[in-house]
Coordinates of C-alpha atoms in Angstrom, one line a residue:
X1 CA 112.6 142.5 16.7
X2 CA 109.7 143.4 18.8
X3 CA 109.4 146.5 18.8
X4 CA 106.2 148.4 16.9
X5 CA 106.6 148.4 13.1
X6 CA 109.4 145.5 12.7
X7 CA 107.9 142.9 10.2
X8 CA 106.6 140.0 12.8
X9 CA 108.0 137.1 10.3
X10 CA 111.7 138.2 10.4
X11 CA 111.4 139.0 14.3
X12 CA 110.2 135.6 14.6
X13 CA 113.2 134.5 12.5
X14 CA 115.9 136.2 14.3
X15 CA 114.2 135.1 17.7
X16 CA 114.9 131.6 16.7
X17 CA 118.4 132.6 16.0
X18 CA 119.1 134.5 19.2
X19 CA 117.7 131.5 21.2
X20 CA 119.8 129.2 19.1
X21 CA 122.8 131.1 19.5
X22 CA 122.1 131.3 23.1
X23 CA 122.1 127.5 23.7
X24 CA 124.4 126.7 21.4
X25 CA 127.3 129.3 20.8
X26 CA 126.8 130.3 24.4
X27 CA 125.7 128.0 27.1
X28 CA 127.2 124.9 24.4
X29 CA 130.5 126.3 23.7
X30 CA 131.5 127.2 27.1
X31 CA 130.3 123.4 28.8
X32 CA 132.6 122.1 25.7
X33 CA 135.6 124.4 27.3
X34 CA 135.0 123.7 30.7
X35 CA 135.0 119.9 29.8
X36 CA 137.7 119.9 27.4
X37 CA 139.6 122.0 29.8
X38 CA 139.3 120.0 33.1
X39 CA 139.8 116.7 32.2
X40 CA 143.2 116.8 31.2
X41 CA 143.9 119.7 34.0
X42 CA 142.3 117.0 36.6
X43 CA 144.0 113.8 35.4
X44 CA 147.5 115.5 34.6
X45 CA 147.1 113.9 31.6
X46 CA 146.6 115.7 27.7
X47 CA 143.5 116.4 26.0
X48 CA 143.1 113.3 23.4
X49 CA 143.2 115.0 19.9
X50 CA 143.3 119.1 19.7
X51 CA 142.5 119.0 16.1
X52 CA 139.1 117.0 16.5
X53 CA 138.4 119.3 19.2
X54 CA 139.1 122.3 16.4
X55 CA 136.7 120.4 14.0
X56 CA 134.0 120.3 16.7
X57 CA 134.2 124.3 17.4
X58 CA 134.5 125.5 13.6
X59 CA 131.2 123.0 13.3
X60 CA 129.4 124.5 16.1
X61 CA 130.2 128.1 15.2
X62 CA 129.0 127.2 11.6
X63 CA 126.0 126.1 12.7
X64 CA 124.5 126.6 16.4
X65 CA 123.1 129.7 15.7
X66 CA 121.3 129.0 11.8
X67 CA 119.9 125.7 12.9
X68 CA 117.2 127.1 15.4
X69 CA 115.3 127.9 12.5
X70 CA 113.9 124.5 12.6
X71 CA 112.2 125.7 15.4
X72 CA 109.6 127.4 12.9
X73 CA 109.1 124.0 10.7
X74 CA 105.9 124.2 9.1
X75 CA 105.7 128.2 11.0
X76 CA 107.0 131.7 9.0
X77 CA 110.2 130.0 7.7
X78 CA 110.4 129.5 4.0
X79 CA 111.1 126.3 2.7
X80 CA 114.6 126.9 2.0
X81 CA 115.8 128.1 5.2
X82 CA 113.7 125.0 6.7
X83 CA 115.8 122.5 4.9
X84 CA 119.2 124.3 5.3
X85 CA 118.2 124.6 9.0
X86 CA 117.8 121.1 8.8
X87 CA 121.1 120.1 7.5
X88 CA 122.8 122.5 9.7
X89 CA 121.0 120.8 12.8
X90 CA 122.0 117.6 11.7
X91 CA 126.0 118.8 11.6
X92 CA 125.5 119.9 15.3
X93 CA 125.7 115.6 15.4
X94 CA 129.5 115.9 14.4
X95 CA 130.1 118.4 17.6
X96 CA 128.5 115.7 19.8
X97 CA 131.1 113.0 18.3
X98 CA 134.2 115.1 18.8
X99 CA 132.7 115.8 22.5
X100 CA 132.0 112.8 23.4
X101 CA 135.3 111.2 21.5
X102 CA 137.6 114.0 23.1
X103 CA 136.0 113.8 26.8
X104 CA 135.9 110.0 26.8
X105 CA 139.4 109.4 25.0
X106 CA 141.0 112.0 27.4
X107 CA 140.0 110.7 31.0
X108 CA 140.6 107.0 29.4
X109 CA 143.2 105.7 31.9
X110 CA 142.0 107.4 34.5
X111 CA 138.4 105.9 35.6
X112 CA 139.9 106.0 39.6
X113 CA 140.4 109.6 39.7
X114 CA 137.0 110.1 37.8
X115 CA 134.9 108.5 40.4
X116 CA 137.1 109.8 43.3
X117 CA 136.7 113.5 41.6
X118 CA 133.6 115.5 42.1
X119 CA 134.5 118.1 39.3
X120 CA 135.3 115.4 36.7
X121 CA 132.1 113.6 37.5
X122 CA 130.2 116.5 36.7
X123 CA 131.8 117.5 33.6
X124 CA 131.6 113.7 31.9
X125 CA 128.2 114.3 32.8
X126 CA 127.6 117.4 30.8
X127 CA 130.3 115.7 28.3
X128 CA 128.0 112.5 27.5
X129 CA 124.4 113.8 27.7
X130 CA 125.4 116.8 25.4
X131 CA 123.7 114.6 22.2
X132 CA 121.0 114.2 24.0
X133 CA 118.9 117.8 23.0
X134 CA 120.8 118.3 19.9
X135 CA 120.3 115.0 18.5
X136 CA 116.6 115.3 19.3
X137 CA 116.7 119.3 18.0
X138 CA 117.8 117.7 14.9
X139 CA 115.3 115.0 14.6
X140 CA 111.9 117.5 15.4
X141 CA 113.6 119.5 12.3
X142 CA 112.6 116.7 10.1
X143 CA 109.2 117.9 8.3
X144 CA 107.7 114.4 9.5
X145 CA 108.4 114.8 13.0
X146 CA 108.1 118.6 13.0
X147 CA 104.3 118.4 12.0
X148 CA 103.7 116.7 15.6
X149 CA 105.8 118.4 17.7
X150 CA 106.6 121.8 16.1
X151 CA 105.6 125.0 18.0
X152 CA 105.3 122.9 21.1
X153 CA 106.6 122.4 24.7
X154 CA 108.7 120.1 22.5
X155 CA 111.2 122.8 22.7
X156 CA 110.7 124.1 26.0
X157 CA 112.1 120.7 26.9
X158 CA 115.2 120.7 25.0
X159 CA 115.9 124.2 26.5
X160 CA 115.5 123.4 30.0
X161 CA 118.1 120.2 29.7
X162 CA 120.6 122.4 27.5
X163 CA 120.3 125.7 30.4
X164 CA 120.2 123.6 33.1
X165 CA 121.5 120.4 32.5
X166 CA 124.2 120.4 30.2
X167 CA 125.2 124.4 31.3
X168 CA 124.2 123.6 35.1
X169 CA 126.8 120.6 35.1
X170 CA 129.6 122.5 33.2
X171 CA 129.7 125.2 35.6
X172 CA 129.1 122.8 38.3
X173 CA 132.6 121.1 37.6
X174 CA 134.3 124.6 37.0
X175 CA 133.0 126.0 40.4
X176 CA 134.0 122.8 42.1
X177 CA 137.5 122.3 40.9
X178 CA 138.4 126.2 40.8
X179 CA 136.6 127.3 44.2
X180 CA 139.5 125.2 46.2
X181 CA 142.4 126.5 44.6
X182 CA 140.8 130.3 45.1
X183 CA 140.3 129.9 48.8
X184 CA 142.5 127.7 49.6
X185 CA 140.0 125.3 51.2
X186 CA 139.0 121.6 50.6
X187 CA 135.4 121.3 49.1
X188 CA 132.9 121.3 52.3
X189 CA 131.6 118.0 51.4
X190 CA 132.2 115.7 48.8
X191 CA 128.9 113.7 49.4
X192 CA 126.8 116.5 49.2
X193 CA 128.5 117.4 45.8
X194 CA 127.7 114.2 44.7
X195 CA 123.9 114.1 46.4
X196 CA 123.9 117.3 44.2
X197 CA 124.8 115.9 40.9
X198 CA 122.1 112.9 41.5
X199 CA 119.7 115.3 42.4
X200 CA 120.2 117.8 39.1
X201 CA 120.3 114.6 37.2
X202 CA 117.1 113.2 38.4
X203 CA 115.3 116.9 37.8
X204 CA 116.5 118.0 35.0
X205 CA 116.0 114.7 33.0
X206 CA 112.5 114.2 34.3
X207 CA 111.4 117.9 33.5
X208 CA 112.6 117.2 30.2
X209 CA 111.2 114.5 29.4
X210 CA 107.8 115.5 30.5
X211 CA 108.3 118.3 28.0
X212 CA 109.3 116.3 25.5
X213 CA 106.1 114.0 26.1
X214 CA 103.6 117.5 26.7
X215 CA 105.1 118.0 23.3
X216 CA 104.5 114.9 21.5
X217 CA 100.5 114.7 23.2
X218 CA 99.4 118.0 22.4
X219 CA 100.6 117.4 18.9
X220 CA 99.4 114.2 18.8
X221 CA 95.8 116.0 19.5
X222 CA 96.4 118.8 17.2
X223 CA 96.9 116.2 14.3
X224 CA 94.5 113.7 15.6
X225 CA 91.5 116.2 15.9
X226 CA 92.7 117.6 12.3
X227 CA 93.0 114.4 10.6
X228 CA 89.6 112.9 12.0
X229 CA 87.4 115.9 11.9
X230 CA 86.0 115.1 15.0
X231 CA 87.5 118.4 16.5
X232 CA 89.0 121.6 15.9
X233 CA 91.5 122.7 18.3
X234 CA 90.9 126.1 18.2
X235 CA 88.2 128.6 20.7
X236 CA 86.5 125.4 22.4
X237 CA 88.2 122.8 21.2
X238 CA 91.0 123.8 22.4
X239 CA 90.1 121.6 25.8
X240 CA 90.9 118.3 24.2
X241 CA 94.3 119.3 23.8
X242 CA 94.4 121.3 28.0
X243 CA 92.9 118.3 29.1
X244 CA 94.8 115.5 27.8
X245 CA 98.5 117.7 28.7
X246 CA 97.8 118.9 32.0
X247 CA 98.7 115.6 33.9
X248 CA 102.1 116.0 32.2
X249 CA 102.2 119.9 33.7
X250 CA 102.1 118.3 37.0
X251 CA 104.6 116.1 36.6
X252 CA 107.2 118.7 35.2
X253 CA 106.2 120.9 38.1
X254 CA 107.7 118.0 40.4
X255 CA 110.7 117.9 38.2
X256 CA 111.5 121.4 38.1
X257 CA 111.0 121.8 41.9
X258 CA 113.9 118.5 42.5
X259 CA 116.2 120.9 39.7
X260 CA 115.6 123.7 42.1
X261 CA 116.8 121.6 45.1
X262 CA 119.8 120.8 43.4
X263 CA 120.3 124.8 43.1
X264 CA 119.9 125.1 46.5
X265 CA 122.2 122.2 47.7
X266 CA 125.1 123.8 45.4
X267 CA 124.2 127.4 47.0
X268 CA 124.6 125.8 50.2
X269 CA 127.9 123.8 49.6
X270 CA 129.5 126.6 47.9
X271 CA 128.6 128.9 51.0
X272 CA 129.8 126.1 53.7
X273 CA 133.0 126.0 51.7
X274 CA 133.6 129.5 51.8
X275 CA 132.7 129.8 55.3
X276 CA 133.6 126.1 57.0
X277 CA 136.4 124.4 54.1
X278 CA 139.0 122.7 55.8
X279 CA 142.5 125.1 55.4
X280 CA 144.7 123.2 52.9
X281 CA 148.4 123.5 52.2
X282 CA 148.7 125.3 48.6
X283 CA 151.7 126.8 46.3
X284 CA 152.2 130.1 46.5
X285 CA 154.6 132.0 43.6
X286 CA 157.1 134.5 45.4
X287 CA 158.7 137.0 43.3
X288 CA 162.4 136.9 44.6
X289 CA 165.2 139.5 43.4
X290 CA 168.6 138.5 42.0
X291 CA 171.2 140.7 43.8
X292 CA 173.5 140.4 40.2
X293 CA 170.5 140.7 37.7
X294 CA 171.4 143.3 34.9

């Protein structure tokens, strides 16, 4: 889409798809199956109803990559695709319910082994702040809201906490509860899984929200400057809008640096693991021939 010649509108468009897709079909789908998967796998219990679980993928599959559009509310989108963007980001909801029904319903019963289980801990985490960007995805998609916080860092927020939060602690949980059984060793250290989780939590959630909020105050200025007359916010203008966001850049500096911590606690555990894991007893299958076997 960007290379010389392509129509800018559609690559726009199919940028908007892509990154959708990406989020959603991608980094979405696979934290789902990672949850949905080791819950019942950790608990030896069952997952709580397959067929809500089938309602939640055809959904997402319908409509994680189309509903990106309402990235380009009020942009090069026609009106049409705006509002069926719309209504597709608004059925994303019904994936969060199945999610969040499924996860919850599944480990229900088994709250001990959740909190004694660094895995688990990690995917409920990605399980129950999963509405979190899509339900505010939807919402900016709403004409209303989208004339404030379209085309900014809005979106930049939502990204970071779907990549790194909801994807981080999905793969997280699989690396935890897979890594063991590979090697043969116990986890390094519990604690510092959990220090780990705490961490990503408290970086990822404050970067966001800082992006969210740069979002909301530069459209905020955008509008306010429009509405009033009092400034344009375009060639000098533009300042009001540099000025009154760049305490919030600070701030999500910080919180991207704690995220990157977290990285670099996981990097560390997996290594230690690899290197220092206590030897554990494990099952190993043994072909073994029948002498009378036709």
């Amino acid at each position: 889409s960007n290379l010389p010649g392509q129509d800018p509108v559609a690559g726009s468009l199919l940028a908007a798809f892509t990154t959708s897709a990406i989020h959603y079909l991608w980094v979405g789908a696979s934290a789902i199956g990672v949850v949905l998967y080791l819950i019942p796998k950790l608990t030896d219990g069952s997952l709580y109803s397959e067929q809500t679980a089938r309602i939640g993928f055809w959904t997402l599959t319908l409509a994680g990559g189309a509903a990106g559009y309402t990235r380009f509310t009020h942009g090069p989108a026609p009106e049409w695709l705006e509002t069926v963007a719309l209504v597709l980001g608004l059925l994303l909801v019904i994936v969060d319910i199945t999610n969040f029904f499924n996860a919850t319903s599944s480990a229900r019963g088994h709250w001990e082994q959740v909190q004694s289980s660094v895995p688990l801990r990690f995917a409920l985490a990605a399980a129950l702040l999963l509405p979190v960007p899509i339900v505010l995805s939807a919402v900016a998609g709403f004409r209303s809201v989208a004339a404030i916080v379209g085309l900014t860092p809005w979106w930049d927020g939502t990204s970071f906490f779907l990549l790194f939060g909801i994807g981080g602690w999905a793969t997280s949980a699989f690396v935890y509860a897979t890594l063991p059984s590979l090697l043969g060793r116990d986890l390094y250290d519990d604690g510092l899984a959990r220090r780990h989780l705490r961490i990503s939590l408290l970086g990822v959630s404050s970067t966001s929200i800082f992006l969210w909020l740069t979002g909301m105050v530069a459209g905020f200025t955008w509008a306010g400057g429009s509405f009033s007359g009092a400034y344009q916010n375009t060639g000098e203008g533009f300042f009001q809008t540099l000025t009154a966001v760049s305490p919030l850049w600070i701030f999500t500096l910080v919180g991207v640096l704690i995220t990157f911590t977290g990285q670099l606690v996981h990097a560390y555990l997996v290594y230690r693991t690899i290197t220092s894991g206590t030897p554990t007893t494990s099952e190993v299958l043994v072909s073994v021939e029948v002498a009378d076997e036709q």
